[in-house]
Short mmCIF file of C-alpha atoms and ligand atoms in Angstrom, two decimals:
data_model
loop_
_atom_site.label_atom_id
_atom_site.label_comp_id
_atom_site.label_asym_id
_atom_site.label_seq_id
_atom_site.Cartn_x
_atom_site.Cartn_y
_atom_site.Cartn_z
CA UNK X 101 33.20 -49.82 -37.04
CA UNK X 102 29.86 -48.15 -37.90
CA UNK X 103 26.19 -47.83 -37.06
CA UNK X 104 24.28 -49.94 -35.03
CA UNK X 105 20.62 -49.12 -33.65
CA UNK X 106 19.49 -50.49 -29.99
CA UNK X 107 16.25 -52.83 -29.82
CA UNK X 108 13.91 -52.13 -27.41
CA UNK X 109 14.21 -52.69 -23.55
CA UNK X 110 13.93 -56.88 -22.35
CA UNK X 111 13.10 -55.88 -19.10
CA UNK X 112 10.55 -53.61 -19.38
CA UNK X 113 8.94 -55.65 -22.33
CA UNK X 114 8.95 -58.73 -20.03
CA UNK X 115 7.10 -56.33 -17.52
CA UNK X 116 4.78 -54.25 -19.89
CA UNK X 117 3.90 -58.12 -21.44
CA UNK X 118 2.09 -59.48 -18.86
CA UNK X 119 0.63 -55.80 -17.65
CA UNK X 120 -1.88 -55.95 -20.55
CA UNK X 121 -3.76 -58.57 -18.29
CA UNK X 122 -4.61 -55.52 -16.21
CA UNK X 123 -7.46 -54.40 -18.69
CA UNK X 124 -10.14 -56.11 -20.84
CA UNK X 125 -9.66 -54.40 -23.94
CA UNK X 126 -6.98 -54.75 -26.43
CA UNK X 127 -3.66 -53.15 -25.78
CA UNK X 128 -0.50 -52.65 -28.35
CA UNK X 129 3.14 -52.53 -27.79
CA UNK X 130 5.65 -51.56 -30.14
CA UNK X 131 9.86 -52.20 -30.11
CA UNK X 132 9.74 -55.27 -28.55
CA UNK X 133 12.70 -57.12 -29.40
CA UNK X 134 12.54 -60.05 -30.94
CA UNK X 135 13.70 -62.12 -28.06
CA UNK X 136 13.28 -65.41 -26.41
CA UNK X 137 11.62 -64.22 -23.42
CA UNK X 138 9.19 -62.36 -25.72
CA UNK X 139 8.10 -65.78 -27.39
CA UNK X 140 7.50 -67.03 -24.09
CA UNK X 141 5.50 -65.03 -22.51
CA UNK X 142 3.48 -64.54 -25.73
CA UNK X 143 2.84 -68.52 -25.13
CA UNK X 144 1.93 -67.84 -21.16
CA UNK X 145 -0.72 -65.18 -22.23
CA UNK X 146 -2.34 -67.86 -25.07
CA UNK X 147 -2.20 -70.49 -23.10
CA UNK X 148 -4.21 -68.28 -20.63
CA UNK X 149 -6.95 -67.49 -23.20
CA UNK X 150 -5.56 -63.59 -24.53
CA UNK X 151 -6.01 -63.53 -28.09
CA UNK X 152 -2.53 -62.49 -29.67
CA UNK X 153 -1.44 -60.98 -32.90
CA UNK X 154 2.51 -60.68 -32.84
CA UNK X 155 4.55 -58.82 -35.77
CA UNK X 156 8.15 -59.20 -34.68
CA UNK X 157 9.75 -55.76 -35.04
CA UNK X 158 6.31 -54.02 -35.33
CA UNK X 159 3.95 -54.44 -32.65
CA UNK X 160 2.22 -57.01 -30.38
CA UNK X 161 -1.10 -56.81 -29.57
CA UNK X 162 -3.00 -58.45 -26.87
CA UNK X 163 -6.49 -58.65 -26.41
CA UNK X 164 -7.34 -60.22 -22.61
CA UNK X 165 -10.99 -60.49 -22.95
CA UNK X 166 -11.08 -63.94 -23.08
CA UNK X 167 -8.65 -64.84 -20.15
CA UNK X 168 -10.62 -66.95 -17.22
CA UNK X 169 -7.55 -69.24 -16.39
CA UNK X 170 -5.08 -67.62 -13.42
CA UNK X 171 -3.33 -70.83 -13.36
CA UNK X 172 0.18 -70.89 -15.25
CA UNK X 173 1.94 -74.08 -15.16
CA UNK X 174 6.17 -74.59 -15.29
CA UNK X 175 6.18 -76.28 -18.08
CA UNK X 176 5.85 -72.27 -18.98
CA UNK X 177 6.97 -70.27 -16.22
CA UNK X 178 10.28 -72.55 -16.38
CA UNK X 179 11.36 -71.10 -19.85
CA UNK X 180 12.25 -67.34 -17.76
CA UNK X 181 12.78 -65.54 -14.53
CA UNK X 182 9.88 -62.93 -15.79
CA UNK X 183 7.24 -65.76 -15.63
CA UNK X 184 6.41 -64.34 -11.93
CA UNK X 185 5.31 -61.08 -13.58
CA UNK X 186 2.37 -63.37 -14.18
CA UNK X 187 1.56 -63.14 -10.25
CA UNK X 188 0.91 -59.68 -10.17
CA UNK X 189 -0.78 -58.94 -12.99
CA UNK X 190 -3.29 -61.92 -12.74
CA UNK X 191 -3.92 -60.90 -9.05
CA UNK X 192 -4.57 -57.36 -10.25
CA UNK X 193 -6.92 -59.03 -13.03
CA UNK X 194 -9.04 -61.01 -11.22
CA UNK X 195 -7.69 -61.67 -7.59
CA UNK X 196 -6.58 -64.97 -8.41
CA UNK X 197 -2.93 -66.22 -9.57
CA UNK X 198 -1.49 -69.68 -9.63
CA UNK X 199 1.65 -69.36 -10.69
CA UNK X 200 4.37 -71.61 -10.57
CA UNK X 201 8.02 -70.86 -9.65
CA UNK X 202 9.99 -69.15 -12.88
CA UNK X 203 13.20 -70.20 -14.21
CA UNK X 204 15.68 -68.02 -15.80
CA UNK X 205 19.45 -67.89 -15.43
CA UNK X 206 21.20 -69.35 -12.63
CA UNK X 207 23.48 -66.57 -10.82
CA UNK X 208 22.17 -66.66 -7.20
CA UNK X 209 19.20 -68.18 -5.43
CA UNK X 210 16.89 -65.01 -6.21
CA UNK X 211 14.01 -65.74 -3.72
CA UNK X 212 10.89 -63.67 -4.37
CA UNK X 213 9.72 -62.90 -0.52
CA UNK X 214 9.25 -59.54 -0.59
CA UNK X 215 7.07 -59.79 -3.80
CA UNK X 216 4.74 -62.00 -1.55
CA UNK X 217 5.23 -60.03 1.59
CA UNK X 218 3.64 -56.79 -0.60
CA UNK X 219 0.99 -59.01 -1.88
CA UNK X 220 0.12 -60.16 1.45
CA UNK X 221 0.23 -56.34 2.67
CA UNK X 222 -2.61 -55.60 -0.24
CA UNK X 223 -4.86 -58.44 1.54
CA UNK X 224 -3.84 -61.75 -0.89
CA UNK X 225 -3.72 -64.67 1.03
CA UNK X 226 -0.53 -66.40 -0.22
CA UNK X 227 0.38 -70.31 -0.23
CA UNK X 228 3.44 -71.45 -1.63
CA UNK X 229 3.27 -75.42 -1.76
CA UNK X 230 5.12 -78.06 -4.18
CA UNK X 231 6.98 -75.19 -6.28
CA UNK X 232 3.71 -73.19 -7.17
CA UNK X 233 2.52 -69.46 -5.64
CA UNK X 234 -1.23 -69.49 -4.52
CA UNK X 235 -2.31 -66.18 -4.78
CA UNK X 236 -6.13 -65.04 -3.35
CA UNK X 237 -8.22 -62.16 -2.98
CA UNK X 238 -11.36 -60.82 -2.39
CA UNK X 239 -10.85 -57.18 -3.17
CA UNK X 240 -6.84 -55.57 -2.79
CA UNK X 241 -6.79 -53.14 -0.84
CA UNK X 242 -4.41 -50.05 -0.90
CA UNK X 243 -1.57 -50.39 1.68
CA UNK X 244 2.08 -48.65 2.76
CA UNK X 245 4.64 -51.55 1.47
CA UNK X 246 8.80 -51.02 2.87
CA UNK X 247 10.64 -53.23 1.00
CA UNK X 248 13.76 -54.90 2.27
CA UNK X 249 16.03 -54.70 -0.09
CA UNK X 250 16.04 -53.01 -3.34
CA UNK X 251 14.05 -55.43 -6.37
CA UNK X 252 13.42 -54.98 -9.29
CA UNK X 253 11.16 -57.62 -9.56
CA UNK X 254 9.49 -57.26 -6.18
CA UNK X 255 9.21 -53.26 -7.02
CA UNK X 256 7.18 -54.12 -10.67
CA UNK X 257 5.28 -57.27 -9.05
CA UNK X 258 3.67 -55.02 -6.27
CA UNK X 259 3.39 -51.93 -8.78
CA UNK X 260 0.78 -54.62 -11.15
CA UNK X 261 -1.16 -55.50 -8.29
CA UNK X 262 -1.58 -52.29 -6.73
CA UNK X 263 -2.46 -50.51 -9.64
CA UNK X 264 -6.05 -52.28 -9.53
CA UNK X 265 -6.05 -51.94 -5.22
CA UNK X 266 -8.80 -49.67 -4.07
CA UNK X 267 -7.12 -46.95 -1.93
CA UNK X 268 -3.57 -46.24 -2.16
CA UNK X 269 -0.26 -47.91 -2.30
CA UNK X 270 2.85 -46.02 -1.42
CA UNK X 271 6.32 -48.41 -2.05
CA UNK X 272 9.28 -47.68 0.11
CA UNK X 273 12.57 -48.58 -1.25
CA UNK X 274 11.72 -49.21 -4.56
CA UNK X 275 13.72 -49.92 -7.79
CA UNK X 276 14.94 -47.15 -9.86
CA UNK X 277 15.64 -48.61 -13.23
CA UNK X 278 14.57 -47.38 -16.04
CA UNK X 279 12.20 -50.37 -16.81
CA UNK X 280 10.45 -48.94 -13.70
CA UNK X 281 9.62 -45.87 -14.87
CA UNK X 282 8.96 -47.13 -18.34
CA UNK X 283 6.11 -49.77 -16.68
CA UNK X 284 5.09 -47.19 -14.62
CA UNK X 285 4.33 -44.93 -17.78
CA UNK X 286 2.87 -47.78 -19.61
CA UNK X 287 0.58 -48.18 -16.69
CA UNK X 288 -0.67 -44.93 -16.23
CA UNK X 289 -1.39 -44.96 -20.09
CA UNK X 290 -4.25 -47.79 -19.18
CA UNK X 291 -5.08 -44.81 -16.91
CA UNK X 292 -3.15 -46.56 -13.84
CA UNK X 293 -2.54 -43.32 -11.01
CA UNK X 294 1.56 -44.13 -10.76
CA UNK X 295 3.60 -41.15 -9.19
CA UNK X 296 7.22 -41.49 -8.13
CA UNK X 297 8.73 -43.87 -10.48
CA UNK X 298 12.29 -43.77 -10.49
CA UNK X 299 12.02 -41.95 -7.00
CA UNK X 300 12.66 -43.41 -3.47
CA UNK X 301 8.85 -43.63 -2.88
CA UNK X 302 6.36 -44.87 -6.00
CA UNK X 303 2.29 -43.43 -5.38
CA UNK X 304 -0.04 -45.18 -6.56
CA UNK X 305 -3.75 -44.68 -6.26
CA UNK X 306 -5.71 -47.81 -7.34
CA UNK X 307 -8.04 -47.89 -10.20
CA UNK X 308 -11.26 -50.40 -10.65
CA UNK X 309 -10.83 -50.36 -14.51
CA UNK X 310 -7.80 -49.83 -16.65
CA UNK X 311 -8.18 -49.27 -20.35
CA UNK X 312 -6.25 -50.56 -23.46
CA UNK X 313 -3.69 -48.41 -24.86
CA UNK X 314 -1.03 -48.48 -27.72
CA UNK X 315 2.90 -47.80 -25.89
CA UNK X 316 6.40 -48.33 -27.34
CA UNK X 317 8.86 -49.62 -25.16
CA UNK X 318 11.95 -47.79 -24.25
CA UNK X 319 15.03 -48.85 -25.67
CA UNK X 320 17.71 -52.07 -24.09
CA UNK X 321 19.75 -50.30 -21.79
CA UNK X 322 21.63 -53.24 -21.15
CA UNK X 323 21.95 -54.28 -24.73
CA UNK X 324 23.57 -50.57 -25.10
CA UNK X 325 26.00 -51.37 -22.74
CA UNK X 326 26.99 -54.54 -24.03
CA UNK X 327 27.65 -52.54 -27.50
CA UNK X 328 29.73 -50.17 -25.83
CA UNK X 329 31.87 -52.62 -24.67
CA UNK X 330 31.89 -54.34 -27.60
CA UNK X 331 32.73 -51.48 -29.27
CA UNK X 332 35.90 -50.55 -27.07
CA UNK X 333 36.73 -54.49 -26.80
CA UNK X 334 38.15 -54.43 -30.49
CA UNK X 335 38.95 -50.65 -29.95
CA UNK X 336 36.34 -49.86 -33.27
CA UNK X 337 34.49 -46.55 -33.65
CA UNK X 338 30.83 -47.11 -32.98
CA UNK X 339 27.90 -45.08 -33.06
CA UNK X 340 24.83 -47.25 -31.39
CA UNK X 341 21.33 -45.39 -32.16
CA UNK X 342 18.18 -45.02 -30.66
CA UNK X 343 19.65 -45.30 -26.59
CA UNK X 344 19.01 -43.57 -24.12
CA UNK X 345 22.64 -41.68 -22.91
CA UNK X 346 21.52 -40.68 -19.88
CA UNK X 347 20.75 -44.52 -18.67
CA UNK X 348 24.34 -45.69 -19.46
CA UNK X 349 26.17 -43.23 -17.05
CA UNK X 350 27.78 -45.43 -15.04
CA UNK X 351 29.24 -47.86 -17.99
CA UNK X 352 30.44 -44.29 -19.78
CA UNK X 353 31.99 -43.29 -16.69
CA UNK X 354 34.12 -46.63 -16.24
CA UNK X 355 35.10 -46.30 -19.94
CA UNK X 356 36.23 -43.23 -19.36
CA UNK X 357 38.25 -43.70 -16.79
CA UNK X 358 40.14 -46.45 -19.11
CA UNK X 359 40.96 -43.93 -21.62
CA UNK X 360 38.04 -44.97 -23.74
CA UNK X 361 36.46 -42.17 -25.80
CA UNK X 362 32.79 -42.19 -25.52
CA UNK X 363 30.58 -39.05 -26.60
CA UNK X 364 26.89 -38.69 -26.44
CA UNK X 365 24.06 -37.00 -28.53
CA UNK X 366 20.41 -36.72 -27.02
CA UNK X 367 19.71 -40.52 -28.61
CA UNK X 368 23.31 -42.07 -29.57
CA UNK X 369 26.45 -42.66 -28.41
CA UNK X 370 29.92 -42.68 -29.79
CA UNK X 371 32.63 -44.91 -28.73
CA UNK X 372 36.16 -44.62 -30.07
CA UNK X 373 39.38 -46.31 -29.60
CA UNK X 374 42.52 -44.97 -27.30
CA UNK X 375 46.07 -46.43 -27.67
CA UNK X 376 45.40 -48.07 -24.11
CA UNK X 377 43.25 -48.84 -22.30
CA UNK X 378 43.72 -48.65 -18.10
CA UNK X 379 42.45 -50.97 -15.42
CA UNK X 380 39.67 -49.90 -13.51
CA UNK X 381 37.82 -50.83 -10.30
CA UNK X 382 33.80 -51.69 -10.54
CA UNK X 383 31.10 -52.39 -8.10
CA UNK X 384 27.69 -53.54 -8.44
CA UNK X 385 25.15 -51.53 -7.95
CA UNK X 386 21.44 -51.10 -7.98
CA UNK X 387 20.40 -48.26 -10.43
CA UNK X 388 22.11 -45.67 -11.23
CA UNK X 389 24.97 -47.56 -9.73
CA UNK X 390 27.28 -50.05 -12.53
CA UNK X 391 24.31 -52.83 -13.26
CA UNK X 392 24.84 -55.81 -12.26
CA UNK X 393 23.67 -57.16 -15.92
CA UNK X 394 27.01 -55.68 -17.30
CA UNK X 395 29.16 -57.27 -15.00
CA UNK X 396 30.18 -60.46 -16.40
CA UNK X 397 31.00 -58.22 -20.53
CA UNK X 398 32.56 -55.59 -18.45
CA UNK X 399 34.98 -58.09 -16.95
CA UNK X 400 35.50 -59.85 -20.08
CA UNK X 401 36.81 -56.21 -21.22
CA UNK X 402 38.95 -55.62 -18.77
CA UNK X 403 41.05 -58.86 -19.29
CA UNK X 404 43.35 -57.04 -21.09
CA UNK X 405 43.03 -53.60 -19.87
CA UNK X 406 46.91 -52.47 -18.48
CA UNK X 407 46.93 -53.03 -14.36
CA UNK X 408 45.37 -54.95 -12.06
CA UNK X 409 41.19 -54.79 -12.09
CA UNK X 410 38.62 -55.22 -9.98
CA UNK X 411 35.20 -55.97 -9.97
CA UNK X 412 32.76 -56.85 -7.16
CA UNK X 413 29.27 -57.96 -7.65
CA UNK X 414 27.05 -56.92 -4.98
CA UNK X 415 23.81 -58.03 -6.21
CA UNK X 416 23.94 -61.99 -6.90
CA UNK X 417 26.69 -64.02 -5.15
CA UNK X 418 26.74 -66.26 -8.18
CA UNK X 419 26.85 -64.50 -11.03
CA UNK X 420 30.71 -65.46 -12.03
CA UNK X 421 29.85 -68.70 -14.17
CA UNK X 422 31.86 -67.02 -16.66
CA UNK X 423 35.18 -66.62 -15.19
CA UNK X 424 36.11 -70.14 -15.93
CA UNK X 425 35.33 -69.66 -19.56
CA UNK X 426 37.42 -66.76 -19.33
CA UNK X 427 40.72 -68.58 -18.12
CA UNK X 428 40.36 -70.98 -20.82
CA UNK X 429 41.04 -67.98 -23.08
CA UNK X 430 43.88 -67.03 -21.03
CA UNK X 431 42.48 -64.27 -18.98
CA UNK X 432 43.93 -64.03 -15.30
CA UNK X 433 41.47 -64.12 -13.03
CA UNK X 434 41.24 -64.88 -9.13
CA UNK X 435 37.39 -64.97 -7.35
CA UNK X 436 37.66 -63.70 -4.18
CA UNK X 437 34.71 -63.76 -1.89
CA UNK X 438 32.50 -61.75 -4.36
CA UNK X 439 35.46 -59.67 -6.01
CA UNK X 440 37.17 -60.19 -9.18
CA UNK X 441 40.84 -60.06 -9.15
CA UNK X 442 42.11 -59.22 -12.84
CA UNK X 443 45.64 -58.98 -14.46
CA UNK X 444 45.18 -57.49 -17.57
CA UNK X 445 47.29 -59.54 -20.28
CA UNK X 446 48.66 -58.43 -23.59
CA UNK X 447 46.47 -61.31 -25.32
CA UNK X 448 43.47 -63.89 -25.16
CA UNK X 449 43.18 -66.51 -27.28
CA UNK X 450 40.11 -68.02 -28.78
CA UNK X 451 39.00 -71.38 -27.49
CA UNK X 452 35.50 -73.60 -27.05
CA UNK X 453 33.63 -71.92 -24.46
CA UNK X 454 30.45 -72.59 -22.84
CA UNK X 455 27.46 -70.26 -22.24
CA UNK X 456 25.96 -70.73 -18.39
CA UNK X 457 23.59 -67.96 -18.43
CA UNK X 458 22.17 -65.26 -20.84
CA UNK X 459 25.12 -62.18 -19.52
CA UNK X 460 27.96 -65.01 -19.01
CA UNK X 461 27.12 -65.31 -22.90
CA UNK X 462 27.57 -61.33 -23.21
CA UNK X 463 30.62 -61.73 -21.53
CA UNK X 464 32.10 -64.55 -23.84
CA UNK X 465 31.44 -62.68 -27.10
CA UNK X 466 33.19 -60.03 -26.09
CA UNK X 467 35.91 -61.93 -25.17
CA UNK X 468 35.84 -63.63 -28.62
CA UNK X 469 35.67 -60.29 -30.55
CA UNK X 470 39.39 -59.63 -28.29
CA UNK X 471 40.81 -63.07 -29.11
CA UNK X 472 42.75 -64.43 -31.19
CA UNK X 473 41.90 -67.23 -33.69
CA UNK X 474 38.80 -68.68 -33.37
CA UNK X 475 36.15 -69.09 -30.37
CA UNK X 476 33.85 -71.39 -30.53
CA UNK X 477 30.63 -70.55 -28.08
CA UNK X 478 28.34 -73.30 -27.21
CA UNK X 479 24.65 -73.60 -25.47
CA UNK X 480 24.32 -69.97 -27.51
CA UNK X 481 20.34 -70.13 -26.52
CA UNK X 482 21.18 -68.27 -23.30
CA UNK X 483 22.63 -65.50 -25.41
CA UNK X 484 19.06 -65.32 -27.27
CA UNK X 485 16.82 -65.27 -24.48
CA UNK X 486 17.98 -61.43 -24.25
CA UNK X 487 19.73 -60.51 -27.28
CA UNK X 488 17.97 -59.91 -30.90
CA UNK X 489 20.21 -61.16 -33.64
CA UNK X 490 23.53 -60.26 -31.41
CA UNK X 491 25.64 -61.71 -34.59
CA UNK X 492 23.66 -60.27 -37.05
CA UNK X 493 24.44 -56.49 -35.45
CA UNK X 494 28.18 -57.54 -35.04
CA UNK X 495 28.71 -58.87 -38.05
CA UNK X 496 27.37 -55.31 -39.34
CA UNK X 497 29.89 -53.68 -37.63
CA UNK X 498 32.25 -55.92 -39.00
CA UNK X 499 33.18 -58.68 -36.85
CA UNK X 500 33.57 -61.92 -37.92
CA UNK X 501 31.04 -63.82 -35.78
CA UNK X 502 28.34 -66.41 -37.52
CA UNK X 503 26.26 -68.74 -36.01
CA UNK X 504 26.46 -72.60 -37.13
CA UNK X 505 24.26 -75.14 -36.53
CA UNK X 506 25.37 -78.33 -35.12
N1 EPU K 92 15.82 -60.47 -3.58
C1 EPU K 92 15.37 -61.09 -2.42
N2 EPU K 92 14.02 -61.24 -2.24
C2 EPU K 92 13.12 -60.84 -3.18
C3 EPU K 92 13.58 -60.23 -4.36
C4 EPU K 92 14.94 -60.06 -4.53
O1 EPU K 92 16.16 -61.47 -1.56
O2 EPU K 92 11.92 -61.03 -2.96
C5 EPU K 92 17.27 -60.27 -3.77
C6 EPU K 92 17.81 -61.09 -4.94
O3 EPU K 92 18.20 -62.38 -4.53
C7 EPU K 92 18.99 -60.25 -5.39
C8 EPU K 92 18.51 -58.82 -5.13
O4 EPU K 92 17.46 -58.93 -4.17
O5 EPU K 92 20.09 -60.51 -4.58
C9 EPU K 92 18.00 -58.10 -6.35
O6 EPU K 92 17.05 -58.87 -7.05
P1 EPU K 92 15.93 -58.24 -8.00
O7 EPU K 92 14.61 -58.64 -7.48
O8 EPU K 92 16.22 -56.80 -8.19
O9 EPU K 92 16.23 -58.98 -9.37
P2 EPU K 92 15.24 -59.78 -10.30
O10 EPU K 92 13.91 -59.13 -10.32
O11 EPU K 92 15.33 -61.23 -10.00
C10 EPU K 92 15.80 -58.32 -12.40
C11 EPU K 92 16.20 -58.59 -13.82
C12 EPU K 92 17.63 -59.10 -13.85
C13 EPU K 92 18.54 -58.06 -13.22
C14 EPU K 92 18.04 -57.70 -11.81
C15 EPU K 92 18.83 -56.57 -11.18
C16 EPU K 92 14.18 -59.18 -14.98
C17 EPU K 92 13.32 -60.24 -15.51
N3 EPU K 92 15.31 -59.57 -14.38
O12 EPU K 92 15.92 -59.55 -11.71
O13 EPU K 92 17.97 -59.26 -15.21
O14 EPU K 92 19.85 -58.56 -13.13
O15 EPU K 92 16.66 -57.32 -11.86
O16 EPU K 92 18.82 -55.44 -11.96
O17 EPU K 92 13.89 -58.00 -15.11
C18 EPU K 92 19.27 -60.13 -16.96
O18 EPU K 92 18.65 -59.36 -17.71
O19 EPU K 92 20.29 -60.77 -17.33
C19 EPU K 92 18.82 -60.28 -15.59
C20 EPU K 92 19.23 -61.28 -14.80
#
C-alpha cells in the first residue's frame, strides 16, 4: 500500500548509452537507473577511451573525444545482451567495430542476423569468426533495410549506424517500443534526421556530424508493469509515479479483465484490490501487444487467479526457466509447446527458489509477495541487472522483503 515512483527506462538507457559514441562532444543523460547493465556499459565506454562522470540518480555524462579503440572484448560484452549496441554505434563513429558476442539472460538462442544483414545493406563488410563481429567501412551509405522479423535490437542497431550514413535509410518492419521512439528522440537531439519512430517505417536521413546534447530518459515501462502486478499480487492499493499510462495498455487491460481495479492519471497509475481475481488468457506480443518481458511476473500472478490460465510466449521459446521455481511453491503449471497451462490454487507457499534470468527473478518475487511463510530467492544478481533497489521500493510499500548476504 502506497506510493512508489518508476526509475527510468533499462532499455532505452542501454540504447541511448552507447549512442553518445555517435558525436565527439560531451553528451548528458539523466534518469538512468541505477542498474547493473548501466555499470557495465559505463565500463565498455572507459575501457574504450570516453571520459565518464557518473552520478547515480542524477546524470551521466560522457565525453567520446578520446575514443580510438572499436575493439570491445567479452570479458565486457559478456556481462549483458546490450553489449551489441556497441556495433552500431562504433560503426556509426568511425566505421570500425569489433565487437564480441554479448551475454545477457538465457531465454532463447536470440541470434543477431538481421542486425548484420542491415549493416551489410549500409556497405559494412561483416566477419563473424571465433565469437567476435568484424564490422568495416569506408563510408555507410544510406540504404532501404526490410527486416525479417520484428527486433528490437536489430531495429536500434541499424537506427545507430544509419544515423551517420550519407543518404537515406528507410527501415521496414521495425520495432515499436517505446525505447524506440525514446532513442530515436535522443538521436535527433544530437541533430540525427529520425522520422517514423514507433511507426511501421522509421526515415532517417544521415548526418556527417552529430552534436552533444543533455536528454532524460523515459521512464521503465517494464519495471511499471512489474509494480502493477506486484501491486494486485498481494491485492494492495498502489499508486506508481512518474509512468507512462499509455505504454502499459496491454498489462491494464489483462488486469482488468481479472477484476483488478487499475485507474490512470496522465503520469500514474492506480491499482486496487477486488475480492477475486479471474483467470485470464495472454499472448506474447511485440509492442503494443502483452511484452514478452512481463511474461514470466504475469504468470507468477495468475497462479492463484480462480480458473484455468493461459499464457503463450511468442517471442523466445525459452523463456519459462521459471515455471519450475514456481511448482516448488505449489503453483500448477503444465508447459505445453510454448503455452502455459495454469490452475489457479487457493495458496502458494514460500520455498528456496532460484533466479535463472533477470524477468524469471520478477516472476519469483511476485510469487513470494503471494506466499506464504518465507521464500528464500537465490542468484538475486539477475534481478539487479534490471531492477534499481526492487526491495528497497517493496519494502516501502510494505512488504516484508530484505536482502541478506550470504
Ligand atoms: N531475432 C532474430 N534475429 C535477429 C534479431 C532477433 O531471429 O537478428 C529474433 C529473436 O531470437 C527473438 C525475436 O527476434 O525471437 C525478437 O528479438 P529482439 O531482437 O526484439 O530482442 P532483443 O533485442 O534480443 C530486446 C530486449 C529484451 C526484450 C526484447 C523484446 C534489450 C537489451 N533487450 O531484446 O529485454 O525482451 O527486446 O522486447 O533491449 C529484458 O529486459 O528482460 C529483455 C530480455
Amino acid at each position: 500500500m502506497g506510493e512508489i515512483t518508476v526509475s527510468g527506462g533499462k532499455n532505452t538507457s542501454v540504447a541511448v548509452i552507447p549512442a553518445t559514441l555517435l558525436c565527439d562532444a560531451p553528451c548528458t543523460i539523466e534518469n538512468l537507473p541505477d542498474i547493473d547493465d548501466v555499470h557495465a556499459l559505463i565500463e565498455i565506454l572507459e575501457h574504450l577511451g570516453a571520459r565518464v562522470e557518473y552520478v547515480p540518480g542524477h546524470h551521466l555524462t560522457v565525453d567520446p573525444s578520446g575514443v580510438k579503440s572499436c575493439h570491445v572484448p567479452f570479458p565486457y560484452t559478456n556481462r549483458l545482451r546490450a553489449s551489441y549496441y556497441l556495433l552500431g554505434a562504433l560503426l556509426g563513429r568511425s566505421g570500425c567495430a569489433e565487437v564480441a558476442y554479448p551475454g545477457g539472460c538465457d531465454i532463447g538462442s536470440r541470434p543477431i542476423d538481421q542486425h548484420l544483414k542491415g549493416f551489410s545493406a549500409l556497405g559494412a563488410k561483416i566477419e563473424d569468426r571465433g565469437g567476435v563481429v568484424y564490422a568495416k567501412a569506408e563510408k555507410l551509405q544510406g540504404a532501404d533495410i526490410f527486416f525479417d522479423m520484428v527486433t528490437v535490437g536489430g531495429t536500434i542497431n541499424v537506427m545507430m549506424a544509419a544515423a551517420k550514413a550519407e543518404g537515406n535509410t528507410v527501415i521496414y518492419n521495425p520495432a515499436k517500443e517505446p525505447h524506440i521512439v525514446d532513442l530515436a528522440n535522443f538521436l535527433n537531439s544530437m541533430g540525427a534526421k529520425i522520422k517514423g519512430a514507433g511507426t511501421d517505417v522509421i526515415r532517417i536521413r544521415g548526418q556527417q556530424k552529430l552534436r552533444g546534447t543533455t536528454y532524460t530518459v523515459i521512464p521503465d515501462q517494464i519495471e511499471t508493469g512489474t509494480l502493477m502486478i506486484a501491486a494486485a499480487a498481494t491485492r494492495g492499493d498502489v499508486t506508481i509515479r512518474g509512468c507512462i499510462p499509455t505504454h502499459m495498455e496491454a498489462l491494464t487491460a489483462k488486469l482488468l479483465e481479472m477484476g483488478v481495479r487499475v485507474t490512470q492519471s496522465d503520469d500514474s497509475i492506480r491499482v486496487r484490490p477486488q475480492s477475486e481475481q479471474r483467470a485470464v488468457n495472454v499472448k506474447t506480443q511485440v509492442y503494443p501487444g502483452f511484452p514478452t518481458d512481463l511474461q514470466q511476473p504475469m504468470t507468477a500472478l495468475l497462479c492463484m487467479a480462480t480458473g484455468t490460465s493461459t499464457v503463450s510466449e511468442t517471442i523466445f521459446e525459452q523463456r519459462f526457466k521459471h515455471l519450475d521455481e514456481l511448482r516448488r511453491m505449489g503453483a500448477k503449471i503444465k508447459l505445453m509447446d510454448r503455452t502455459v497451462l495454469i490452475e489457479g490454487v487457493r495458496e502458494l507457499y514460500g520455498a528456496p527458489v532460484t533466479v535463472t534470468d533477470l524477468r524469471a527473478g520478477a516472476a519469483l518475487v511476485v510469487a513470494g509477495l503471494m506466499a506464504k511463510g518465507i521464500t528464500e530467492i537465490y542468484e538475486t544478481s539477475y534481478i539487479d541487472r534490471g531492477y534499481e533497489r526492487i526491495e528497497e521500493k517493496l519494502r516501502s510499500l510494505g512488504a516484508d522483503i530484505r536482502r541478506e548476504k550470504l
